[in-house]
Structure formats: C-alpha cells, structure tokens
Short mmCIF file of C-alpha atoms in Angstrom, two decimals:
data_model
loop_
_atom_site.label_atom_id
_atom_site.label_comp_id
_atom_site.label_asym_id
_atom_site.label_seq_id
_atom_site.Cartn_x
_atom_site.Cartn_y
_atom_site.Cartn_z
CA UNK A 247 20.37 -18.44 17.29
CA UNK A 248 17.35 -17.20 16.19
CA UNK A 249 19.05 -14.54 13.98
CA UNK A 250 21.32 -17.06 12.41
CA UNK A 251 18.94 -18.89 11.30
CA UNK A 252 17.32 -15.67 10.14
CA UNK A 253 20.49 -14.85 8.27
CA UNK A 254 20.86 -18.07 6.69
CA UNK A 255 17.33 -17.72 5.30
CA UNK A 256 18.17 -14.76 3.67
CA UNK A 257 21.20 -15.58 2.24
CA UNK A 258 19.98 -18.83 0.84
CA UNK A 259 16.90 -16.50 -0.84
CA UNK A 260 18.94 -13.96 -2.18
CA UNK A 261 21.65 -16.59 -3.63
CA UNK A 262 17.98 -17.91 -5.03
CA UNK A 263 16.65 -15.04 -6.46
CA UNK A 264 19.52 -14.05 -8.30
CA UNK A 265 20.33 -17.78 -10.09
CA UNK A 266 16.71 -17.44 -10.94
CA UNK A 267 17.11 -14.63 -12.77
CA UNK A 268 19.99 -15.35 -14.24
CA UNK A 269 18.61 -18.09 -16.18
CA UNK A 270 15.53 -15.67 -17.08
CA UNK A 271 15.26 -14.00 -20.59
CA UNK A 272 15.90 -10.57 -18.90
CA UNK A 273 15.37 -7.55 -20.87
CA UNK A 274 13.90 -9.33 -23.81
CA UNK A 275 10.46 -11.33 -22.27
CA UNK A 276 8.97 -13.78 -24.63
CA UNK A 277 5.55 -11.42 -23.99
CA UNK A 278 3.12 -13.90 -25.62
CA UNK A 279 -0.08 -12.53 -23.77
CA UNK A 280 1.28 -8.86 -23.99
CA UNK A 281 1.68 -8.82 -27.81
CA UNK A 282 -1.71 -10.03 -28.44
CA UNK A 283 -3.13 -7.42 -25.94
CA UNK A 284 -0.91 -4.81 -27.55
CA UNK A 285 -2.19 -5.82 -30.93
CA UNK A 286 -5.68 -6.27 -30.47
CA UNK A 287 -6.11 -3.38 -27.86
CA UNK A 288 -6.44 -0.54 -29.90
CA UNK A 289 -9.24 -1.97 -32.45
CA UNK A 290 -11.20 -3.78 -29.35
CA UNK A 291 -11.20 -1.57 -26.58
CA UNK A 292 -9.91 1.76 -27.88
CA UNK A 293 -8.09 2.97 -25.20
CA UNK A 294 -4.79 4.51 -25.73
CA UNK A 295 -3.71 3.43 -22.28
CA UNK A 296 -3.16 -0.30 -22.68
CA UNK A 297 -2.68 -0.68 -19.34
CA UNK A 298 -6.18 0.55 -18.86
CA UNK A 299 -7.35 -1.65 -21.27
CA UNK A 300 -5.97 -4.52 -19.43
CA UNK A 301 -7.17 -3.71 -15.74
CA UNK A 302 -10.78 -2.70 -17.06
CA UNK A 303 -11.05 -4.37 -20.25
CA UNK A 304 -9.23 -7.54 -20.34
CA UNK A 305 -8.61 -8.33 -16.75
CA UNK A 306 -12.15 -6.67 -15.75
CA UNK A 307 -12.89 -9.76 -13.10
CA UNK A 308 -9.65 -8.98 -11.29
CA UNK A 309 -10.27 -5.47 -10.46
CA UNK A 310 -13.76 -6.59 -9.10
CA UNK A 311 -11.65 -8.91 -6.77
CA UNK A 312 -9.30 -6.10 -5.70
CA UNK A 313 -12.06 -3.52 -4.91
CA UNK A 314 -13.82 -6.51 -2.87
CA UNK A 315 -10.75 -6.94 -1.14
CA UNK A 316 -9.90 -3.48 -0.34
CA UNK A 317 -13.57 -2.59 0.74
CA UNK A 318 -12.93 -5.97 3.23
CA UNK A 319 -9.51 -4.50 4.46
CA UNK A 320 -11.13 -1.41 4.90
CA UNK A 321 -14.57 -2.56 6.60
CA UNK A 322 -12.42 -4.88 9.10
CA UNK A 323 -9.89 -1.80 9.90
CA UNK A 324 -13.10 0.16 10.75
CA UNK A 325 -14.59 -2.41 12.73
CA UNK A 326 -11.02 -3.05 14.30
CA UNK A 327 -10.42 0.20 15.50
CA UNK A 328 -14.13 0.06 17.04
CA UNK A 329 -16.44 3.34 17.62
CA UNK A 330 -14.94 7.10 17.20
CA UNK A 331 -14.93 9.13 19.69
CA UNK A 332 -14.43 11.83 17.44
CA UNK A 333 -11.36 14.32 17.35
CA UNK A 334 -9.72 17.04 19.81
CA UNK A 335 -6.53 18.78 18.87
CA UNK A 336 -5.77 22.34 18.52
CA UNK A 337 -6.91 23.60 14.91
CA UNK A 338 -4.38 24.08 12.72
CA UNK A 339 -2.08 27.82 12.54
CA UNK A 340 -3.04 30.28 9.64
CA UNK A 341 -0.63 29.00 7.37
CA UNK A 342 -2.24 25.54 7.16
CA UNK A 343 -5.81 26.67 7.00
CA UNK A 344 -5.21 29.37 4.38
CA UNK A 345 -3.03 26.19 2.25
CA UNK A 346 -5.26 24.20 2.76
CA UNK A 347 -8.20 25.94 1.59
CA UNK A 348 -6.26 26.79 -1.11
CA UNK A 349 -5.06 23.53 -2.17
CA UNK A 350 -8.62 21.62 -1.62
CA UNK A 351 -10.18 22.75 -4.77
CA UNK A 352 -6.71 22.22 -6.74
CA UNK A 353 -6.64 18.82 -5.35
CA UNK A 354 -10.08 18.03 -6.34
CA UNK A 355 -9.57 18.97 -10.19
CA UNK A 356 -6.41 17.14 -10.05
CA UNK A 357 -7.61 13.82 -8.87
CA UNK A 358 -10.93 14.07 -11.36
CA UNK A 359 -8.59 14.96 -14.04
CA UNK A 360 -6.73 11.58 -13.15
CA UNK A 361 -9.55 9.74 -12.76
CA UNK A 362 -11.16 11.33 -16.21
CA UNK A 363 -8.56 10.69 -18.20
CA UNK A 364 -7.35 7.77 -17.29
CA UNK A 365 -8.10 5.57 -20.58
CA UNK A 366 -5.91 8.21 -22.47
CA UNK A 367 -2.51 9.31 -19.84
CA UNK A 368 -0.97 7.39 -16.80
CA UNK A 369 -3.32 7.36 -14.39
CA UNK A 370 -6.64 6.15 -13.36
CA UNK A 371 -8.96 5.41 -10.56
CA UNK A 372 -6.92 4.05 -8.47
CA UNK A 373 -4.44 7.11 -7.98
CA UNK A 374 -7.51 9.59 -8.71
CA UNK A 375 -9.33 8.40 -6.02
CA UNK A 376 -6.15 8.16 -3.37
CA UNK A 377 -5.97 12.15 -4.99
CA UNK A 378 -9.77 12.31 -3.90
CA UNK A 379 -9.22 10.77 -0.33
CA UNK A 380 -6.20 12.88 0.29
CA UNK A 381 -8.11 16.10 -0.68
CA UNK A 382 -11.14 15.10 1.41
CA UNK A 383 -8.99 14.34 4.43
CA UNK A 384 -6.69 17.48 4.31
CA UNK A 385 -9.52 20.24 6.00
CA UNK A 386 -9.67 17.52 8.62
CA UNK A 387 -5.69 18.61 9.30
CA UNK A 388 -6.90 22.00 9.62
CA UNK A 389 -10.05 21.66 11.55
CA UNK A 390 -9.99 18.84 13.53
CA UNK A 391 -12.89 19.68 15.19
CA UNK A 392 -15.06 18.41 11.88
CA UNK A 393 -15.76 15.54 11.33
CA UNK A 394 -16.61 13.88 7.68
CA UNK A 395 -20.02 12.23 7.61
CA UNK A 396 -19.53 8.58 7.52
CA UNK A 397 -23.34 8.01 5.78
CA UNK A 398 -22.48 10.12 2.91
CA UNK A 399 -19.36 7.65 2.65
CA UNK A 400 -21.03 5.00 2.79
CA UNK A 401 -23.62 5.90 0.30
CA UNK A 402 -21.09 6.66 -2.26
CA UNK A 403 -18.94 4.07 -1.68
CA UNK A 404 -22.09 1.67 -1.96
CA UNK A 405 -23.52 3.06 -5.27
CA UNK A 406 -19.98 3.44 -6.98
CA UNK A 407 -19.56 -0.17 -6.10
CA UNK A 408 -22.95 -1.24 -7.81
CA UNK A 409 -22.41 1.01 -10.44
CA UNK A 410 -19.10 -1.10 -11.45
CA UNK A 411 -20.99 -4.33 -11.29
CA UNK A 412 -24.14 -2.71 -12.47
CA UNK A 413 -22.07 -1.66 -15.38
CA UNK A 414 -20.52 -5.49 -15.79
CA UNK A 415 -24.29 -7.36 -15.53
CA UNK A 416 -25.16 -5.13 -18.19
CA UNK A 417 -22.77 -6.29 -20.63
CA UNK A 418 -24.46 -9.95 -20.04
CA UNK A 419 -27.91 -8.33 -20.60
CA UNK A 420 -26.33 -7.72 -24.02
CA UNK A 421 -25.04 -11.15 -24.49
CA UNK A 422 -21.50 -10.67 -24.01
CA UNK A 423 -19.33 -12.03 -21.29
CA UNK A 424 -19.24 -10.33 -17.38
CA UNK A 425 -17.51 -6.52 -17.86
CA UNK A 426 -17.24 -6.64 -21.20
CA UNK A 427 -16.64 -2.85 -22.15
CA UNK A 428 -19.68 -1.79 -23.03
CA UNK A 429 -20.83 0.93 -26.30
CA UNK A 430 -19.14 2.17 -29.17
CA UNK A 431 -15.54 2.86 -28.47
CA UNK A 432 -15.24 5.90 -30.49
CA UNK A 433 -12.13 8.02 -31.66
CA UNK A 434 -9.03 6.82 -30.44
CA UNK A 435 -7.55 9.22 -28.05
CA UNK A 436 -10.43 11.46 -27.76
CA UNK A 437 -11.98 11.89 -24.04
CA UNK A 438 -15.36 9.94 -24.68
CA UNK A 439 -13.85 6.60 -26.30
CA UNK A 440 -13.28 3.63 -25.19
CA UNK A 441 -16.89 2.85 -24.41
CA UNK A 442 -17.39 1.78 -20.95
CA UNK A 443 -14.39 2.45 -19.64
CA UNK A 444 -14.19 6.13 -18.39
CA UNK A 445 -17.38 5.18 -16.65
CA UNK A 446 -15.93 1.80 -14.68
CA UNK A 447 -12.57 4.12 -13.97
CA UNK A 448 -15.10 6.92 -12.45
CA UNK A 449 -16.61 4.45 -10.18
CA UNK A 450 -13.57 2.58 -9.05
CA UNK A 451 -12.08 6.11 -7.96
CA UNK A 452 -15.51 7.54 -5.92
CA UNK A 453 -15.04 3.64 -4.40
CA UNK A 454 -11.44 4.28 -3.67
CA UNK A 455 -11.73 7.45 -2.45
CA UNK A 456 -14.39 6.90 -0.14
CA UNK A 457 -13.05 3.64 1.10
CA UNK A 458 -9.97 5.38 2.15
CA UNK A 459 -10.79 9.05 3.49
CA UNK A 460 -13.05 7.05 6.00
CA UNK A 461 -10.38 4.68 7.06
CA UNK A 462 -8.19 7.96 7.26
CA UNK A 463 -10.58 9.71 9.32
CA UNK A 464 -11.10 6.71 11.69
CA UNK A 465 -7.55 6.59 12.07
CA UNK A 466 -7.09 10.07 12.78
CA UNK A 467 -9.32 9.88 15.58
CA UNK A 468 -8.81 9.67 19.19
CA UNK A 469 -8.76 6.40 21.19
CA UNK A 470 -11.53 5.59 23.03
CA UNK A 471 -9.25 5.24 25.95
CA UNK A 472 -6.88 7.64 27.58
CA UNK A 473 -3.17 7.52 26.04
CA UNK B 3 23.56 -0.02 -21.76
CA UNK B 4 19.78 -0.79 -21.01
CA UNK B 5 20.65 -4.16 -20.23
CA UNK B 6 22.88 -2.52 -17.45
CA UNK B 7 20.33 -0.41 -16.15
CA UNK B 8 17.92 -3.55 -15.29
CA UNK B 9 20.46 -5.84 -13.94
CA UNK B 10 21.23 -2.53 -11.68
CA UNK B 11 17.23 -2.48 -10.77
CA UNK B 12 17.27 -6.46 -10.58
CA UNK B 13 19.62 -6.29 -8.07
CA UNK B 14 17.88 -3.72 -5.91
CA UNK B 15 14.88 -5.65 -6.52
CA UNK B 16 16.18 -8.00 -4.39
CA UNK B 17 17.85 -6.07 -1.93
CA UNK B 18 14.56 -4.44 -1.15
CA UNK B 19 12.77 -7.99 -0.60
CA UNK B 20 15.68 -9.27 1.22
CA UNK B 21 16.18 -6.18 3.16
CA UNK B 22 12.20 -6.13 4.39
CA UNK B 23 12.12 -9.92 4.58
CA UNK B 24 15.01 -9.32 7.28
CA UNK B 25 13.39 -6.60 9.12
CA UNK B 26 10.06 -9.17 9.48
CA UNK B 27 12.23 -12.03 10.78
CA UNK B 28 14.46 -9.62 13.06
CA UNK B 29 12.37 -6.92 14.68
CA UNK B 30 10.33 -7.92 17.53
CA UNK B 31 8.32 -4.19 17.05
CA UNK B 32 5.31 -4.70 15.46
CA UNK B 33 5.42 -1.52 14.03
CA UNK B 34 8.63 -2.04 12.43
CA UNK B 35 7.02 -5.06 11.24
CA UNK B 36 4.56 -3.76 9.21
CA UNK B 37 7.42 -1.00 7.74
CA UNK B 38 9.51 -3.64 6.36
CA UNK B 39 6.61 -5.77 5.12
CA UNK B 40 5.98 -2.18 3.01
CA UNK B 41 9.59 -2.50 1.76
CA UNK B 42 9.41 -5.92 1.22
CA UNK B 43 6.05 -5.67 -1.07
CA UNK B 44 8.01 -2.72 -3.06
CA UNK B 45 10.68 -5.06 -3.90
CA UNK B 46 8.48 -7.58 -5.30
CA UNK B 47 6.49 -4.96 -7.39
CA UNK B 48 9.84 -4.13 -8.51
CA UNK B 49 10.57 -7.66 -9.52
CA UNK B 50 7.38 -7.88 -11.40
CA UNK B 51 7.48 -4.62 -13.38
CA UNK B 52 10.92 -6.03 -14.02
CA UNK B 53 10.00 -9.35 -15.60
CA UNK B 54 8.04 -7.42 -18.09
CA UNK B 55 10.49 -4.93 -19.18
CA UNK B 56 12.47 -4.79 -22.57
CA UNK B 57 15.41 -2.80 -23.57
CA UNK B 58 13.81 -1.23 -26.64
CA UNK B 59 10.34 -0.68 -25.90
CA UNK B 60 8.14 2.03 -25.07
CA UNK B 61 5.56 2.53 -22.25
CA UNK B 62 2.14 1.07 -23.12
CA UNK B 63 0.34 4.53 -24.04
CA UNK B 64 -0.39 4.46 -27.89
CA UNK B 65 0.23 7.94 -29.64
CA UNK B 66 -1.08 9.24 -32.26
CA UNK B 67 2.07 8.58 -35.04
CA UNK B 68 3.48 5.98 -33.36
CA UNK B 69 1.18 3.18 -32.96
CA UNK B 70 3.35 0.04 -33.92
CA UNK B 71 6.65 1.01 -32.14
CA UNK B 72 7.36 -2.31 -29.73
CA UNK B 73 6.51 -1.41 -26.10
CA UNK B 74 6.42 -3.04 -22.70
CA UNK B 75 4.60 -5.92 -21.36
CA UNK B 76 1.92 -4.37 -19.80
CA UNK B 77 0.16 -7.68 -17.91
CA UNK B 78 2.42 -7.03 -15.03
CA UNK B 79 2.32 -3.43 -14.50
CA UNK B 80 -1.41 -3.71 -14.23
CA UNK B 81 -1.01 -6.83 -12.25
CA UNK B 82 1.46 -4.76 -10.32
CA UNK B 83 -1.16 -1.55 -10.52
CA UNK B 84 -3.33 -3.59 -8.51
CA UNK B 85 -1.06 -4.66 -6.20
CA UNK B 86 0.03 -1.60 -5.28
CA UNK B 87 -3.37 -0.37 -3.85
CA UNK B 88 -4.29 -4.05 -2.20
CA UNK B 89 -0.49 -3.20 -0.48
CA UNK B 90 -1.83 -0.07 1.39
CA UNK B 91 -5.21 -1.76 2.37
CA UNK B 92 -3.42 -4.45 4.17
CA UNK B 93 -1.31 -2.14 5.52
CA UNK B 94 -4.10 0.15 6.99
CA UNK B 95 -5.74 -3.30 8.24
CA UNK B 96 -2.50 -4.65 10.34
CA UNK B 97 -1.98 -0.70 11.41
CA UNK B 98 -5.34 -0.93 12.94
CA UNK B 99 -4.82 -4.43 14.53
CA UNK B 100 -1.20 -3.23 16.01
CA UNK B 101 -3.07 -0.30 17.68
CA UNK B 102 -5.85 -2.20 18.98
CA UNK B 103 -2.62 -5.09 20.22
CA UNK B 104 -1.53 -1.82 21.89
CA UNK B 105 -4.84 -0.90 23.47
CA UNK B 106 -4.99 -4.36 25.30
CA UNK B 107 -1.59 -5.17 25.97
CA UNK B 108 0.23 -2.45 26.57
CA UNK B 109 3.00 -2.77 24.26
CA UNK B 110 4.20 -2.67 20.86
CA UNK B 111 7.23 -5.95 21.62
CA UNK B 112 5.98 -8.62 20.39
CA UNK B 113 7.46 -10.70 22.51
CA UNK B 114 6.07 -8.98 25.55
CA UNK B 115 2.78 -8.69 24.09
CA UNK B 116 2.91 -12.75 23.47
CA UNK B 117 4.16 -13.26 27.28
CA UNK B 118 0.93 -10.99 28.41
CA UNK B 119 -2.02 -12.57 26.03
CA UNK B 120 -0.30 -16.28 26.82
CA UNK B 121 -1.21 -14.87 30.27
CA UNK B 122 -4.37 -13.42 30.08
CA UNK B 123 -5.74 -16.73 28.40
CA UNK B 124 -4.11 -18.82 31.20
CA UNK B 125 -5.84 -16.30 33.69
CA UNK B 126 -8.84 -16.67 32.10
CA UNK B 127 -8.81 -20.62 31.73
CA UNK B 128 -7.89 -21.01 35.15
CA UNK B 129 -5.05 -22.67 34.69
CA UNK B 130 -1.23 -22.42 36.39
CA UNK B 131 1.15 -21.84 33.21
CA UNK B 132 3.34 -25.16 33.86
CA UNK B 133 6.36 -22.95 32.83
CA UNK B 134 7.25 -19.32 32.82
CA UNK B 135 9.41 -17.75 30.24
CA UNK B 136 11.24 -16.33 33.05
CA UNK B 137 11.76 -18.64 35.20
CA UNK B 138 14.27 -20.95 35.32
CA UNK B 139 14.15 -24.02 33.07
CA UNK B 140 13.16 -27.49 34.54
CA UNK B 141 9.91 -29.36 34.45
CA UNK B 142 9.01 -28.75 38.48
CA UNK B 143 5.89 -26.73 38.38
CA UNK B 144 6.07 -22.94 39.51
CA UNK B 145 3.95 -21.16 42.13
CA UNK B 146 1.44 -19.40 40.16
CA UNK B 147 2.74 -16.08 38.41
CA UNK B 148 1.97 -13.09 40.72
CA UNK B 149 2.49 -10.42 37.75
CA UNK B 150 -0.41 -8.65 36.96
CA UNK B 151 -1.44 -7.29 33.49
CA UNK B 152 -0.73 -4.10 33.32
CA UNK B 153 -3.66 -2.07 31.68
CA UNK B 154 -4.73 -5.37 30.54
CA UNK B 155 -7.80 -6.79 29.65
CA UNK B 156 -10.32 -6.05 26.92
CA UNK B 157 -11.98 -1.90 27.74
CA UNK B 158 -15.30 -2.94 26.34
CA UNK C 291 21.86 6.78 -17.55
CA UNK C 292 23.49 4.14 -15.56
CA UNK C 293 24.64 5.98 -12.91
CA UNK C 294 21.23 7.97 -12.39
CA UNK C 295 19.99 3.92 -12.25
CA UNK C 296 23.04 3.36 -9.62
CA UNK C 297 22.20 6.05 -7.57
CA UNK C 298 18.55 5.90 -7.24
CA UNK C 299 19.28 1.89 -6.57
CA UNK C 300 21.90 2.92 -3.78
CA UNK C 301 19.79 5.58 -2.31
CA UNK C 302 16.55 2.99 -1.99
CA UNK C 303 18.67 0.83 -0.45
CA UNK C 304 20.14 2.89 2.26
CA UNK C 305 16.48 4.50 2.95
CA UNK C 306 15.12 0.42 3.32
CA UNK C 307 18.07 -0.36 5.54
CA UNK C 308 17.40 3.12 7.53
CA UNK C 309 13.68 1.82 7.97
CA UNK C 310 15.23 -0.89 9.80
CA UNK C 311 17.56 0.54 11.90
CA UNK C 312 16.64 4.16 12.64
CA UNK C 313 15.22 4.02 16.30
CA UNK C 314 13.13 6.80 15.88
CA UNK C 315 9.64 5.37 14.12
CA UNK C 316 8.57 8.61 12.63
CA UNK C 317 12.20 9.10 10.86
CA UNK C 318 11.47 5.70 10.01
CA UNK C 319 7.60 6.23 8.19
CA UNK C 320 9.93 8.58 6.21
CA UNK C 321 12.39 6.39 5.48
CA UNK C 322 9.89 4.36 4.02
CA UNK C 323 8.38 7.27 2.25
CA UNK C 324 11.86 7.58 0.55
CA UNK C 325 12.17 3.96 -0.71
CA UNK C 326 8.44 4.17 -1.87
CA UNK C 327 9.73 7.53 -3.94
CA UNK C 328 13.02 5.65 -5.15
CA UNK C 329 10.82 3.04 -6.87
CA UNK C 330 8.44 5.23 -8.43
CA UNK C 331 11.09 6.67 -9.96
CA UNK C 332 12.57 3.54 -11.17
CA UNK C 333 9.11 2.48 -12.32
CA UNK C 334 9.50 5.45 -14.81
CA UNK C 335 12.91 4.65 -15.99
CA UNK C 336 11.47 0.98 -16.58
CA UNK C 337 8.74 2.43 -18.73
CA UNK C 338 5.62 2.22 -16.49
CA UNK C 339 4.20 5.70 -15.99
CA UNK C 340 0.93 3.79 -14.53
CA UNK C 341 2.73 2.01 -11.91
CA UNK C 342 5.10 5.13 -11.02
CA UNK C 343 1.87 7.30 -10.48
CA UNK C 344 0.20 4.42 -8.27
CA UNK C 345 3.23 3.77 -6.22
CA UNK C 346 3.99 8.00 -5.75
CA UNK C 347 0.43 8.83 -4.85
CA UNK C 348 0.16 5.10 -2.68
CA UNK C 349 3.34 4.21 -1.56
CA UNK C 350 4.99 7.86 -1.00
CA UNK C 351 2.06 10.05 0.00
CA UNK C 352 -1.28 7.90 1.68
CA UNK C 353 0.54 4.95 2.97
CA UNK C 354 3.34 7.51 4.78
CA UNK C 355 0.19 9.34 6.14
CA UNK C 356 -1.57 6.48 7.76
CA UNK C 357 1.59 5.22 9.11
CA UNK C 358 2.37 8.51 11.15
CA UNK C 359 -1.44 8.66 11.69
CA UNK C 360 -1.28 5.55 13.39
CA UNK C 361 2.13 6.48 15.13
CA UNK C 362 0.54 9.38 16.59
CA UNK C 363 -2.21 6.78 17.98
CA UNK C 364 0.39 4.84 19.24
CA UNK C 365 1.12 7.77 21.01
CA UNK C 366 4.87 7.60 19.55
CA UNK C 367 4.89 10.06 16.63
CA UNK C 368 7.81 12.19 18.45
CA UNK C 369 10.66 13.70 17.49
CA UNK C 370 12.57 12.37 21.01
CA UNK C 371 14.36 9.50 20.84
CA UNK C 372 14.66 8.67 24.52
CA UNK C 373 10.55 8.82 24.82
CA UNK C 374 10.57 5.95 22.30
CA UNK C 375 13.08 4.14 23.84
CA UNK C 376 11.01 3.78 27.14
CA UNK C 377 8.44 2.54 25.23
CA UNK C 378 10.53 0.26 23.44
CA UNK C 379 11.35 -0.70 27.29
CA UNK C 380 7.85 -0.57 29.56
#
C-alpha cells in the first residue's frame, strides 16, 4: 500500500517536473541578473572568474551563511559521534605508505594552487580546501596509529573564520556595505587582482579544510563501544 | 543540436530526483536513505545548473580576447557551488546520527529501530504500550511486552 | 555530441538505480560515486567548469570517503553479501 502510494507520488512529480519545464524558456534564460553581473563584473570586481565574483563579491552574505552552516553540520557531527577513542588498525602495506608520502606534498600544491587561483580558473576554496582535507587525512590511511591534533584544527578553523568576517567588517570601516571586496582590483587576469578576493577564497579553503579533515578523522575513528 | 543535448540532461535531471526521491520513500535502511538523498540532491543541482544554461554561450571565465562573447548564467552555478558543499555537510551530519541510531538500537531498519526506541520510551515512562505492532489487531490490552532491548539503552 | 550526452545520461541513471538496488552497501557508496562522476561531467558539457570541479572533488571523492568511512563504523564495509544480509535481518 505503502509503495503505491509511493509510486503514485512519483509519478505525479515526474509528470510535474517535466510540464514545468516544458513551458520554461529552456536553453535560452531571460538571464536579467546574470547579464548585469556579466557586464559589470569585470570593471567592479576584476575577477576573470565570474562565478567567483558572484560567490565572494556579489553574493558575499551567502557564503558567510554556508560556512556558518557547514561549521554547524560539522560541530554537531563531532559532538554526535561523542569522544574518540582514537584509532587501531594495522598500518598500511609499503605500497600505500611510500604513495602516500609521495602524493601528500603533490596534493598540498594542488589544492593551494586551487585555492590561489581561484579568482582567475575553475576552482576555489571550496574544492581547494576539500583538496586540503583529503591530503591531510590520507597519512592517517597509512598510519593509523596518528592521530591529527584537533587544537591546531580548531585554531585554524577559528582564525580563517574571523579572518573572512574580519575581512567583511573592514569594508564597513571604509564605508562601504558588509564584504564589499576590498583594495584596488588590479590587472585583470593577473594573480594579485581582484582586491579582496584571493584573500576571502584563502580563508574559506583553511575553513573548509579544517572543518572537514576533523570530521574525517572523527569518523575514521573507532567506536567507543565494541563492534 | 544543443537544444537536444539539454532536453537529454533535463530529462536525467529528473530521473535522478525521482530516482533518489524513490529510494527515500522505499528503503527502510537508513543508510540507503542517506545514498539516495545524495542522488536526489545531484538531480536538483542538475536542474539548477540547467535553468541557467544557453545553447550558445560560454562558461563564465573571461579571457583575455574574448571578453564580450555571450556566456552562461552564472547565479545558479554559484548558487549551485554552494550547494554542493552544504550537500556533503549534511550528509556527514545524518552519517553520524545513523551510526550513533546504530550504537543504541542495534540496527540500521528503520522500522525496527522505531519498534525498539517506541519501546525504550514506553519502558522508561512506565507505561504498558496499549498495542504491539506484532500482535494481533483489536483494542483488548496486551500483557506487557516481554522482549528485551537488545544492546539497548544509551552507553554513557 | 548527443550521444556522448545520451550515454553519460543513461550511465547516471543505471549507477542511481544500482544505488538503490545493489544489496551490497559498499558497491553501493560506489554506485553513488559513479552518478556523482556522471554529473560532473555533464556540468562540463553544460558549461560550468566551477560546479564540475566542486561536484568531482565533493560529490565523487570526499562524500564517497565518508560514506565507506562510516560503513566501516557500521561495521558493514564488506565485500560479502550474506554478512550484510544478516544484518539487514538481526
């Protein structure tokens, strides 16, 4: 019965979805926000990456609600999954440690390089910092007998987050509105340009990164209990 | 022949959220649960990045020589940009309440799981459950259940 | 063009509807790792490099890790199907 229903529901959204669209200007979107942004992007902001422009510049306010929500998601994982007990596990064959050491420094460039540049190419602090996370977490693979220091985590996840709003309070000091990009925004397409923005990308990824190796690592723990 | 490749997309679009949409209604494993919400939310970033697309545009990155060539909307892909990462937060947070569901009760059914913490709270009240899932249907009361929880109750 | 589009929508498809029906969880993180993959990719052909980056690094790489992170804390990140289906049963 229950299914039925279930069915029904999803026929009837599908059957939805699709006259929606139908009747939508597909292909061809009457972009009246975009083609302002798109036109005024380049002379205000001066990043090349317009979608940078948007998440830092334009919609600055909205990022600061998605790294509060993703530091709550991660604080109330942490505090779900209670007190590590810290790891056991055989350490990892010769292959993995030898890769791994290998690939840790790679991995590091990489996700600075996406965090660096990402006012100029695809890319940015979010992915950077996931990068970051991913290269902090991998040694743990290897050796789980290490552990990474939650207080360091903390501490950088705590000053890149009051960097970012440090960085937004100063554009009122200045008499502009919250997160307006700050200083001159220089050549466009050259690394320092854009004003501001390389700096508010640097301290979403550290934020990112931190939030998320430490909800890896407490993850990758044991359980308090047997199983 | 653009025009074909987003009504192509469009469609999977909405296979994806229908497809994840049906695993959340149908599954009664929670882990499963929190799989097909992932496929579900790809769907609908799919939809989004879709409403924003054209047939003749370019992705938002400005070059050098071509800087008035007509591009993409890109409101939605950083809408969709932030999505993306609040996605795998949410996820991490339900992974670590399923684990902690499985700590307490035992089990990863939902169904089960519901039967036990129904239980537990009854134990804890004090009070006879009027009805048991199990038992037969009726309104005449039941002795009290004499199933225990197994590896129940809270470890701290 | 079109039938790279047709494939990659057929392929995300069948890896969604193997997340659903595949009994054994790990096969199905991966699964899900696949349909996170098959929509980066169509993120690309749709002209959003951003998004495509976000979702591969996000959706195919961390979010498949803490999945089978938190399988193996379930205590269910096997390879045997008939060890999950006693779980599935106890």
């Amino acid at each position: 019965m229950r299914n039925i229903a279930t069915l029904l529901l999803l026929g009837g959204l599908s059957f939805l979805l699709l006259v929606i669209t139908g009747g939508l200007l597909f292909g061809n979107p009457p972009m009246l926000i975009g083609q302002g942004i798109q036109q005024a992007a380049p002379t205000e902001v001066g990043a090349a990456n317009i979608v940078t422009a948007v998440v830092l510049g334009y919609r600055g306010l909205d990022t600061l609600g998605e790294l509060s929500i993703l530091f709550a998601a991660a604080t109330a994982g942490g505090l779900v999954l209670g007190s590590t007990r810290g790891r056991s596990g055989r350490p990892g064959g010769f292959i993995l440690r030898t890769g791994v050491d290998l690939l840790f420094p790679l991995m590091l460039v990489a996700g600075l390089y996406v965090v660096m540049h990402g006012h100029l190419t695809p890319g940015g602090g979010f992915q950077g910092g996931v990068i970051l996370a991913a290269a902090f977490f991998l040694p743990l693979l290897a050796r789980p007998q290490e552990s990474l220091d939650h207080t360091w985590l903390s501490v950088i996840e705590a000053l890149a987050g009051s960097a970012f709003i440090a960085l937004g309070l100063a554009a009122l000091f200045e008499g502009r509105a919250f997160l307006t990009p700050l200083f001159d925004h220089g050549v466009l397409g050259a690394l320092v340009s854009s004003g501001s923005l390389p700096l508010l990308y640097l301290a979403v990824g550290l934020k990112v990164g931190a939030e998320l190796a430490s909800l890896l690592v407490r993850l990758s723990a044991d359980d308090e209990g047997a199983s | 022949m653009n025009w074909a490749i987003g009504l192509v997309m469009f469609v999977g679009a909405v296979g994806l959220s229908v497809i994840g949409i049906a695993g959340m209604l149908m599954s009664n494993h929670l882990f499963r649960m929190v799989l097909a919400l992932a496929v579900a939310e790809a769907g609908a970033n799919l939809l989004l990045i879709l409403a924003g697309y054209r047939w003749d545009a370019a992705a938002p990155i400005l070059l050098p020589g071509h800087s008035t060539q007509a591009m993409v909307d890109p409101v939605p892909q950083a809408m969709v940009l932030t999505a993306i990462v609040i996605g795998v937060g949410v996820q991490a947070l339900a992974l670590s309440l399923v684990i902690r569901v499985r700590q307490h009760y035992a089990t990863l059914d939902m169904r089960v799981a519901r039967q036990r913490m129904q239980d537990a709270l009854d134990q804890a009240a004090g009070v006879v459950p009027p009805r048991s899932q199990e038992g037969p249907a009726g309104e005449r009361p039941l002795p009290a259940p004499t199933r225990t929880i197994e590896a129940g109750g809270p470890h701290d | 063009m079109i039938w790279i589009a047709v494939m990659l929508v057929v392929l995300t498809l069948a890896a969604a509807l193997a997340v659903l029906l595949l009994e054994n969880l790990l096969a199905a993180v991966a699964a899900a790792s696949v349909v996170s993959l098959g929509v980066a990719v169509m993120f690309v052909i749709l002209q959003a490099p951003d998004v495509a980056m976000t979702e591969a690094v996000v959706g195919a790489g961390l979010s498949g890790l803490i999945l089978a992170l938190a399988l193996r804390r379930l205590g269910q990140a096997t390879l045997d199907i008939d060890a999950n289906e006693a779980e599935h049963d106890a």
